[in-house]
PDB file of C-alpha atoms in Angstrom:
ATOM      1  CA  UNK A 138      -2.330  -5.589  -0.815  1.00 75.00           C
ATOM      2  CA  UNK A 139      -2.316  -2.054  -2.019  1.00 84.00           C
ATOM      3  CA  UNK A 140      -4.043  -0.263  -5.272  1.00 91.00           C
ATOM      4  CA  UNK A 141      -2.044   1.700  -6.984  1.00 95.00           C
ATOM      5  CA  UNK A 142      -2.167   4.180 -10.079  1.00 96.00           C
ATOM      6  CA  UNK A 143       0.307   5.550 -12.509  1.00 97.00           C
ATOM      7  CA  UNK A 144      -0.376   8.424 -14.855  1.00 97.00           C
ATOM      8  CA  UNK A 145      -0.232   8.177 -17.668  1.00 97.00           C
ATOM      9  CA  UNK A 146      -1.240   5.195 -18.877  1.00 96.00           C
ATOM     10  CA  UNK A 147       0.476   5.301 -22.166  1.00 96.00           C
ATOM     11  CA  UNK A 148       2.018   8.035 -24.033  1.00 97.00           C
ATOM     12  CA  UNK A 149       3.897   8.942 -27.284  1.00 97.00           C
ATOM     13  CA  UNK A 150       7.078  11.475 -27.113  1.00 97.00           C
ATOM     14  CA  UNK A 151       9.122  12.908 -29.762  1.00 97.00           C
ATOM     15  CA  UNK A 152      12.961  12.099 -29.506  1.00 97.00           C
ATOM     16  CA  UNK A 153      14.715  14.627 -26.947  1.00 97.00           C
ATOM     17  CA  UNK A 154      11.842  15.735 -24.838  1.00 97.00           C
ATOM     18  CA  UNK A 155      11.043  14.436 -21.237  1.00 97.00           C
ATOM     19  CA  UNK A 156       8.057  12.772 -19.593  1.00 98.00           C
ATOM     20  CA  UNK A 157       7.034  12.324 -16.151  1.00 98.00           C
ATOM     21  CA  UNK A 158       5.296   9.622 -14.715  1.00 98.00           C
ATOM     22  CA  UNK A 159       3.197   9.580 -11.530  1.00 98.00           C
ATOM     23  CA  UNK A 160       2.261   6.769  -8.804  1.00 98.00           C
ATOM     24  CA  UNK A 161       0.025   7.014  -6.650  1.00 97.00           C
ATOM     25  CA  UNK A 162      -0.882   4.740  -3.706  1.00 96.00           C
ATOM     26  CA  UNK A 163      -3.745   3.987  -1.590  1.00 94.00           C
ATOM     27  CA  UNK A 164      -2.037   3.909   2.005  1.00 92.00           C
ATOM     28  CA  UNK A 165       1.314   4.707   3.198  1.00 91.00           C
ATOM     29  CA  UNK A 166       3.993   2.535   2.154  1.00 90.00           C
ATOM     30  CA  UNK A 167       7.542   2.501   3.098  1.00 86.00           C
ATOM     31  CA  UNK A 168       8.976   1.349  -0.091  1.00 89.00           C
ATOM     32  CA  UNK A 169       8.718   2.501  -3.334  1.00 94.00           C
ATOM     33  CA  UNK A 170      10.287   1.149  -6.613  1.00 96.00           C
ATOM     34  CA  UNK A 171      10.422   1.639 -10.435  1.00 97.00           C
ATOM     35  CA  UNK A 172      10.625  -0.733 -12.831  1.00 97.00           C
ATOM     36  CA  UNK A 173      11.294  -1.164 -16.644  1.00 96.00           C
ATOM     37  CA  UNK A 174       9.979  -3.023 -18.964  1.00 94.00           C
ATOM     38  CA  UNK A 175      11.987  -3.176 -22.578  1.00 93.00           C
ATOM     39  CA  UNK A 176       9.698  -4.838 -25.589  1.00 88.00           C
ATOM     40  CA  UNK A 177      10.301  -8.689 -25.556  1.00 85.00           C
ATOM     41  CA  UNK A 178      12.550  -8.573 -22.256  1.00 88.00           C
ATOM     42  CA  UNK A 179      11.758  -8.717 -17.973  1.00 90.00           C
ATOM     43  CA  UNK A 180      11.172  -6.272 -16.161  1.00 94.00           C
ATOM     44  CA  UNK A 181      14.021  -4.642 -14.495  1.00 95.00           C
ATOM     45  CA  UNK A 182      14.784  -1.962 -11.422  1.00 95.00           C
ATOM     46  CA  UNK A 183      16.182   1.134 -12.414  1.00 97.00           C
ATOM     47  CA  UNK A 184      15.583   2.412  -8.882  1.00 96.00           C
ATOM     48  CA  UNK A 185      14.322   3.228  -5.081  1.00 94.00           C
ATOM     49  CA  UNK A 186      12.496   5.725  -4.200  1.00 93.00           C
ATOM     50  CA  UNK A 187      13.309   6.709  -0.993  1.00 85.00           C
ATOM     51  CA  UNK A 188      10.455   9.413   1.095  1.00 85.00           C
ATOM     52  CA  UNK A 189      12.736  12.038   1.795  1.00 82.00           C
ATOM     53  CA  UNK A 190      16.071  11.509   0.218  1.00 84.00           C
ATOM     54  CA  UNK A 191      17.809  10.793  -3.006  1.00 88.00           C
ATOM     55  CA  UNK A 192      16.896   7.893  -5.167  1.00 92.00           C
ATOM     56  CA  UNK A 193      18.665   4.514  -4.590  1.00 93.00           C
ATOM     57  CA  UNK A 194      19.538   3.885  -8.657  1.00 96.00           C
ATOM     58  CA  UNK A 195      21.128   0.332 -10.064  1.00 94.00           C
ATOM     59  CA  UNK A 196      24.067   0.237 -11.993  1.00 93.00           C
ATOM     60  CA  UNK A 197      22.937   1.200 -15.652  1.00 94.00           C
ATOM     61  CA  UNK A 198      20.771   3.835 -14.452  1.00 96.00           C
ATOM     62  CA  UNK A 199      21.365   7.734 -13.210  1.00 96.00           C
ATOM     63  CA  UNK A 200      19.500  10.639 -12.014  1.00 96.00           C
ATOM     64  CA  UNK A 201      20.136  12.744 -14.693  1.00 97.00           C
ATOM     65  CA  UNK A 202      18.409  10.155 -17.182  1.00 97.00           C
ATOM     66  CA  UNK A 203      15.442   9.015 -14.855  1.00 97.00           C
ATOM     67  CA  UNK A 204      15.845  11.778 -11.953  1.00 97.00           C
ATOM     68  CA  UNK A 205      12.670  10.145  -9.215  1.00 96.00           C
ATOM     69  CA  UNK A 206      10.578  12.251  -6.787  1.00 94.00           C
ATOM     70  CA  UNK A 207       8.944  10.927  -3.329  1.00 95.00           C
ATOM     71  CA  UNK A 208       7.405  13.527  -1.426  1.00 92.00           C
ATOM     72  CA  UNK A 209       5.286  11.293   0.800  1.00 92.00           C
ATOM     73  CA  UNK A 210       4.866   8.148   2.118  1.00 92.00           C
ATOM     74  CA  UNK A 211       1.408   7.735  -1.007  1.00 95.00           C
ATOM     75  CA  UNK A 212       3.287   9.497  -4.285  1.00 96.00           C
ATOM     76  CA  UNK A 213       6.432   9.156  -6.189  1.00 97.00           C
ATOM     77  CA  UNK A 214       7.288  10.694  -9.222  1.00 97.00           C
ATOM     78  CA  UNK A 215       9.799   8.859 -12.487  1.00 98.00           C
ATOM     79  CA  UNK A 216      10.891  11.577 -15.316  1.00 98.00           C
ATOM     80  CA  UNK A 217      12.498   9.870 -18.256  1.00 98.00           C
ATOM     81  CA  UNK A 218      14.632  12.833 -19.698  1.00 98.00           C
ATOM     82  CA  UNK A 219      15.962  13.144 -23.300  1.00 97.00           C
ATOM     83  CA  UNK A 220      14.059  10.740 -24.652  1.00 97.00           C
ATOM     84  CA  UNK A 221      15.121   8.251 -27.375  1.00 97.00           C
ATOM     85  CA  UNK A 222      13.804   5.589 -28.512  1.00 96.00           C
ATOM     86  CA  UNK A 223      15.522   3.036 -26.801  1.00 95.00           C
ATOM     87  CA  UNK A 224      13.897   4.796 -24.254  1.00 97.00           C
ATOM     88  CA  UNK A 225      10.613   2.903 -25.779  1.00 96.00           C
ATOM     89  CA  UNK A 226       9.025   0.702 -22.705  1.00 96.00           C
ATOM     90  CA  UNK A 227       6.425   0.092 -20.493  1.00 96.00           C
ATOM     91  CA  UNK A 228       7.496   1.645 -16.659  1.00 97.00           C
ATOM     92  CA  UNK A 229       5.874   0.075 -13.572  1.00 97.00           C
ATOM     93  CA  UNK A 230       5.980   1.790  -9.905  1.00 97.00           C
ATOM     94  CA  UNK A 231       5.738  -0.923  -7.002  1.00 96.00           C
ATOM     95  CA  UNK A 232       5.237  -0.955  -3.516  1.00 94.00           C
ATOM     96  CA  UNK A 233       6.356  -3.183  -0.976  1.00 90.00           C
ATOM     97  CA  UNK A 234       4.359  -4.580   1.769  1.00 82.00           C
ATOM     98  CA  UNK A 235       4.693  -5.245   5.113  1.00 72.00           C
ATOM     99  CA  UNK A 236       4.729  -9.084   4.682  1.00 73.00           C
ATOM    100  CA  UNK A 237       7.393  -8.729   1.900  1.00 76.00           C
ATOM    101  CA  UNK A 238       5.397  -8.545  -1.044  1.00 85.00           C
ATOM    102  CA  UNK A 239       5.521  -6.483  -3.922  1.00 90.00           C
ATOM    103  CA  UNK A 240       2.711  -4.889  -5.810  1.00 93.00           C
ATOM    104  CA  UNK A 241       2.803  -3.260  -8.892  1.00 95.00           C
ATOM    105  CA  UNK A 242       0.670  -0.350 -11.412  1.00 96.00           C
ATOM    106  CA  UNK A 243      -0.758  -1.002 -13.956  1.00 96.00           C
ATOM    107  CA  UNK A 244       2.040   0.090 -15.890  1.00 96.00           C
ATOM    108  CA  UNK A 245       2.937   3.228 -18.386  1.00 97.00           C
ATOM    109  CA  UNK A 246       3.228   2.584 -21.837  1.00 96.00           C
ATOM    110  CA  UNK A 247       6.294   5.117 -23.586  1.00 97.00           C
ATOM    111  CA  UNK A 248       6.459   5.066 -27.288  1.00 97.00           C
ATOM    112  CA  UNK A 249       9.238   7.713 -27.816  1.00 97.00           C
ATOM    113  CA  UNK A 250       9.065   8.809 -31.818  1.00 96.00           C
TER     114      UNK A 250
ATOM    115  CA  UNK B 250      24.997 -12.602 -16.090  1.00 69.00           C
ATOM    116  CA  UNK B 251      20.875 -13.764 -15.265  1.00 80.00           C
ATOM    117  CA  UNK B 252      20.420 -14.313 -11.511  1.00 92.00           C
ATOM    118  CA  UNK B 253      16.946 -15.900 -12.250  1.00 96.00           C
ATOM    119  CA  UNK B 254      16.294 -18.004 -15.323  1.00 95.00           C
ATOM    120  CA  UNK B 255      13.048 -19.254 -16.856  1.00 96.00           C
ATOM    121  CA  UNK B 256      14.217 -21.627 -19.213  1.00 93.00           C
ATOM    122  CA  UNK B 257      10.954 -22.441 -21.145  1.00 95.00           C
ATOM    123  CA  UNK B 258      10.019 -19.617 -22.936  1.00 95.00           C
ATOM    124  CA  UNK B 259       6.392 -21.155 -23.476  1.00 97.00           C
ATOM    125  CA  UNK B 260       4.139 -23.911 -22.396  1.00 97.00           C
ATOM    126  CA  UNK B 261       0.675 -25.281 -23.288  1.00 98.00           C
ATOM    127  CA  UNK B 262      -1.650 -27.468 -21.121  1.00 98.00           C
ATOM    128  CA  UNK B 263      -4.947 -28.911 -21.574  1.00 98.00           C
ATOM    129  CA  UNK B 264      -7.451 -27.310 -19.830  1.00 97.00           C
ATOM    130  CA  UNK B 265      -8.165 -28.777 -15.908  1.00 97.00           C
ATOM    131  CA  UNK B 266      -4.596 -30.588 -16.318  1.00 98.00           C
ATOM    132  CA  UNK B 267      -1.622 -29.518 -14.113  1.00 98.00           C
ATOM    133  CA  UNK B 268       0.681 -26.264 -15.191  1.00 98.00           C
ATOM    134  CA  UNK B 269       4.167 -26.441 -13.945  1.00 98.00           C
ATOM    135  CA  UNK B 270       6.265 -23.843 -14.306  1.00 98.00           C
ATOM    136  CA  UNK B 271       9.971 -23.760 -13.502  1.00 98.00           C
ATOM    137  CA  UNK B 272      12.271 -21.257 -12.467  1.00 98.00           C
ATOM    138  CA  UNK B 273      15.799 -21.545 -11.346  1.00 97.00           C
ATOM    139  CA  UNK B 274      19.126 -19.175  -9.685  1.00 97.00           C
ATOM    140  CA  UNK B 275      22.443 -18.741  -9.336  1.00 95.00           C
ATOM    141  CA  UNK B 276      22.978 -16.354  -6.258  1.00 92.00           C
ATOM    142  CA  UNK B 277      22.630 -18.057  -3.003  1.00 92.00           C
ATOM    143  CA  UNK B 278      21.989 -15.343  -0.810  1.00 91.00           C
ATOM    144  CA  UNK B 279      18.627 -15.086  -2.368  1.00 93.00           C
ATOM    145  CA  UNK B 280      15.903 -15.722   0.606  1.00 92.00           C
ATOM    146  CA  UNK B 281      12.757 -14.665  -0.833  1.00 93.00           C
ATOM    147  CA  UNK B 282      10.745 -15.932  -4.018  1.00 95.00           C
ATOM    148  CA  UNK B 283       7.753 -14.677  -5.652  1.00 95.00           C
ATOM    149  CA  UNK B 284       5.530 -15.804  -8.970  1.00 97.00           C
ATOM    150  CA  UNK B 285       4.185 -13.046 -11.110  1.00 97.00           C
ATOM    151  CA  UNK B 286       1.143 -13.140 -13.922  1.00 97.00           C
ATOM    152  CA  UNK B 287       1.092 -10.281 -15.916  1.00 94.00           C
ATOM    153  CA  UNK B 288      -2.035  -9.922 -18.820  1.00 92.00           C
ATOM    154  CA  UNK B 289      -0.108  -7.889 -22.113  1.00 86.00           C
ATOM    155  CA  UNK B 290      -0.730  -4.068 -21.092  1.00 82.00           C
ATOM    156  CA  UNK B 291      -1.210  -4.412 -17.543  1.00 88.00           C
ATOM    157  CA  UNK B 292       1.207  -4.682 -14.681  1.00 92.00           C
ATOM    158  CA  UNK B 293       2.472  -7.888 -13.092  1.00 94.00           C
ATOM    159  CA  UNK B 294      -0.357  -9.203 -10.605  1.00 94.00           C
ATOM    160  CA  UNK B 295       1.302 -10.853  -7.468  1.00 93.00           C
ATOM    161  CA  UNK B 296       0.022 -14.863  -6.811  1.00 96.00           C
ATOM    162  CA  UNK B 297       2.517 -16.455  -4.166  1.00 96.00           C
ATOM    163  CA  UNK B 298       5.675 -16.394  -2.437  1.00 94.00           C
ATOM    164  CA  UNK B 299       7.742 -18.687  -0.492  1.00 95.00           C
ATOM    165  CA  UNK B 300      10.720 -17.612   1.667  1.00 93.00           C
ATOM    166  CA  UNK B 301      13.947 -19.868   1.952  1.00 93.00           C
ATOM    167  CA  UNK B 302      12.815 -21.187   5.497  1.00 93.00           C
ATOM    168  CA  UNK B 303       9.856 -23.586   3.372  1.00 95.00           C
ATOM    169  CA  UNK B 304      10.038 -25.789   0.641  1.00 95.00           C
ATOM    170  CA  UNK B 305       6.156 -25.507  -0.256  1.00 97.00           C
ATOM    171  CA  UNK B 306       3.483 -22.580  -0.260  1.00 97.00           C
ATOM    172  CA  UNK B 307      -0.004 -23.661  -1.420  1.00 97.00           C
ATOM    173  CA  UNK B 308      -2.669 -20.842  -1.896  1.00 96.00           C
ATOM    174  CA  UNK B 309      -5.736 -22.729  -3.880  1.00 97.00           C
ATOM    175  CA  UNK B 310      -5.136 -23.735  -7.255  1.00 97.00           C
ATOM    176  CA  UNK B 311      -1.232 -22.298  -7.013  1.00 98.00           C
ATOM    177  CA  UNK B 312       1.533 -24.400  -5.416  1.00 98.00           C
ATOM    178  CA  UNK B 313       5.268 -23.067  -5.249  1.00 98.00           C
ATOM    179  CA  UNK B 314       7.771 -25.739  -4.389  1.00 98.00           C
ATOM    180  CA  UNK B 315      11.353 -24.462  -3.554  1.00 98.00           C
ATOM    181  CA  UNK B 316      14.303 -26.657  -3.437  1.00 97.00           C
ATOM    182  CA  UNK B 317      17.078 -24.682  -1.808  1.00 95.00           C
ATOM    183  CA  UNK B 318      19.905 -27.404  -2.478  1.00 95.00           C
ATOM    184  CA  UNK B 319      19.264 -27.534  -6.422  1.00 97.00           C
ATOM    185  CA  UNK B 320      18.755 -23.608  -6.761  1.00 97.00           C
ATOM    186  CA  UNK B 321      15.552 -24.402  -8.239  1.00 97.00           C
ATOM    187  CA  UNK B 322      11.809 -23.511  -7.778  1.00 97.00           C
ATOM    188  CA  UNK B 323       8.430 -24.321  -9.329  1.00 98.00           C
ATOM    189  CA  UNK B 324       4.613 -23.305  -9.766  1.00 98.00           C
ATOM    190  CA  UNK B 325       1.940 -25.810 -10.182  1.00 98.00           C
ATOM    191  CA  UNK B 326      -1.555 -24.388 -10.810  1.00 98.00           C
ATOM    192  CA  UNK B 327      -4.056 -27.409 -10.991  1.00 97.00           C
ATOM    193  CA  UNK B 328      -6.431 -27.508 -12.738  1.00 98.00           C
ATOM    194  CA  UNK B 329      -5.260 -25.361 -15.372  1.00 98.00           C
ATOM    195  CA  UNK B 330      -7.990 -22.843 -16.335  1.00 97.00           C
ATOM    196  CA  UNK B 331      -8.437 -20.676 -19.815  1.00 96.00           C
ATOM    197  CA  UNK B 332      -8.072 -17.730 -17.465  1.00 95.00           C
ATOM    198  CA  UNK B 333      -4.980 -18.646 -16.833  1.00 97.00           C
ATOM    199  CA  UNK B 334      -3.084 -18.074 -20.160  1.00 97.00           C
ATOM    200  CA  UNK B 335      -0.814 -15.541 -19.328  1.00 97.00           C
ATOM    201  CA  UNK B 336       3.009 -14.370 -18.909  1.00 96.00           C
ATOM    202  CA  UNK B 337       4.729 -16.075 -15.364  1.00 98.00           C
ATOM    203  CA  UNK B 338       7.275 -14.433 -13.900  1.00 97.00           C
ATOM    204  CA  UNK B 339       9.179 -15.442 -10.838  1.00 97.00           C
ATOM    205  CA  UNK B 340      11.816 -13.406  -8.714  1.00 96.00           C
ATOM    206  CA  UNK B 341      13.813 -13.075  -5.807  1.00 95.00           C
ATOM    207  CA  UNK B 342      15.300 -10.774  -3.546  1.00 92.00           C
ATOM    208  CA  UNK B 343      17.857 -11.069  -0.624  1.00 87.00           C
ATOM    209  CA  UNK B 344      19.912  -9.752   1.404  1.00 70.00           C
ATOM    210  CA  UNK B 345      17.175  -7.773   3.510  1.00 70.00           C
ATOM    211  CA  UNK B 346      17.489  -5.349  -0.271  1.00 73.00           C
ATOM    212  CA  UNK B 347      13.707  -6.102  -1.471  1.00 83.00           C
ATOM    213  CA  UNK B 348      14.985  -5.253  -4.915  1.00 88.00           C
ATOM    214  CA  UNK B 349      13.400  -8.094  -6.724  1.00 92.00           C
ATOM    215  CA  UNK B 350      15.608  -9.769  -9.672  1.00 93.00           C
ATOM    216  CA  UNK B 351      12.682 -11.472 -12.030  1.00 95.00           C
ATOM    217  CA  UNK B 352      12.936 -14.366 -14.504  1.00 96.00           C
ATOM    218  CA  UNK B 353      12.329 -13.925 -18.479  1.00 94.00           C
ATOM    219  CA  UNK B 354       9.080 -15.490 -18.035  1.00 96.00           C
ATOM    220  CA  UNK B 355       6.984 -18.345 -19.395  1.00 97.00           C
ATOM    221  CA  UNK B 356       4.072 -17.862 -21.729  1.00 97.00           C
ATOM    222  CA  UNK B 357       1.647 -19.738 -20.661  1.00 98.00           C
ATOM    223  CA  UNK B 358      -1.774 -20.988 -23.073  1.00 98.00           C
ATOM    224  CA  UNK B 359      -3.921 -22.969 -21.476  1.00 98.00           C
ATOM    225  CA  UNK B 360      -6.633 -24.778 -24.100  1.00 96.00           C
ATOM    226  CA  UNK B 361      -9.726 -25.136 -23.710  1.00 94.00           C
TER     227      UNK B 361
END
């Protein structure tokens, strides 16, 4: 398994500003993910973060709305840009394993105002 | 269109009796299944996994059956414990992607 941190833990924005969100990780993984949880609903990938290159976004997400840093092989950064508050939810990093698994933060709460 | 469906919003067992939760999708090229718990403001904690090559992980109390023919996959804990009240998720990935595709998840309250 891995241990992993985000910062902040929870936050609230006003409407039109931008946050960013770090994860940190206690060994070097090769895979890095974000997630997002909306109130009530899953949780669902808005991208990849791949060490060295661009971000790997799904369909309903772009880098100009959620643009995703990952210096190293440990860190990776999510900004949430212009907020609104649809933008309202709780945003997990992950990390995959070798073995396949997936382990996740303990979350950041986003209350955007 | 949901890949991965949980289909019972909530369920609520006796304490020490069996929990079964059930899970079940539509794209076949998944390969790769995993069951989430997640407590309300913390992330999802990983429990088990089973890849399409098995039909049956067991790791203590938590048993994931998968059967590939019916798209379909379960978790039995047994016993049931208070501790376990929480939100299950499962997911799946395939397609050598990793992206994981998770359910709506089950609410689960376990009574003492």
């Amino acid at each position: 398994s891995a241990v992993i941190s985000q910062k902040p833990s929870r936050d609230i924005c006003q409407r039109g500003t931008s946050l960013t969100i770090q994860c940190q990780v206690d060994s070097q993984v090769t895979m890095m993910f974000w997630y997002r949880q909306q109130p009530g609903q899953s949780l669902t990938l808005i991208a990849t973060a791949n060490q060295g290159s661009e971000a790997t976004y799904e369909s309903g997400f772009v880098i100009d709305k959620f643009p995703i840093s990952r210096p190293n092989l440990t860190f990776s950064t999510l900004t949430v840009s212009n907020m609104s508050p649809e933008d309202s939810s709780i945003y997990l990093c992950s990390v995959l394993t070798g073995v396949g698994e997936q382990y996740f933060g303990p979350g950041t709460r986003l209350t955007v105002t | 269109d949901q890949q991965v469906k949980q289909n019972s919003p909530s369920l609520s067992v006796q304490e020490g009796r069996i929990s079964i939760l059930n899970c079940d999708y539509t794209n076949s090229m998944f390969d790769y299944f995993l069951w989430y718990k997640k407590y309300p403001a913390e992330g999802p904690t990983f429990l088990i996994s089973i890849s399409s090559i098995k039909d049956k992980n067991e790791d203590g109390r938590f048993t994931v059956f998968l059967n590939k023919s019916a798209k379909h996959l379960s978790l039995h804990i047994v016993p049931s414990q208070p501790g376990d009240s929480a939100v299950y998720f499962c997911a799946a990935s395939g397609d050598s992607s990793y992206k994981l595709i998770f359910g709506s998840g089950t609410r689960l309250l376990v009574r003492p």
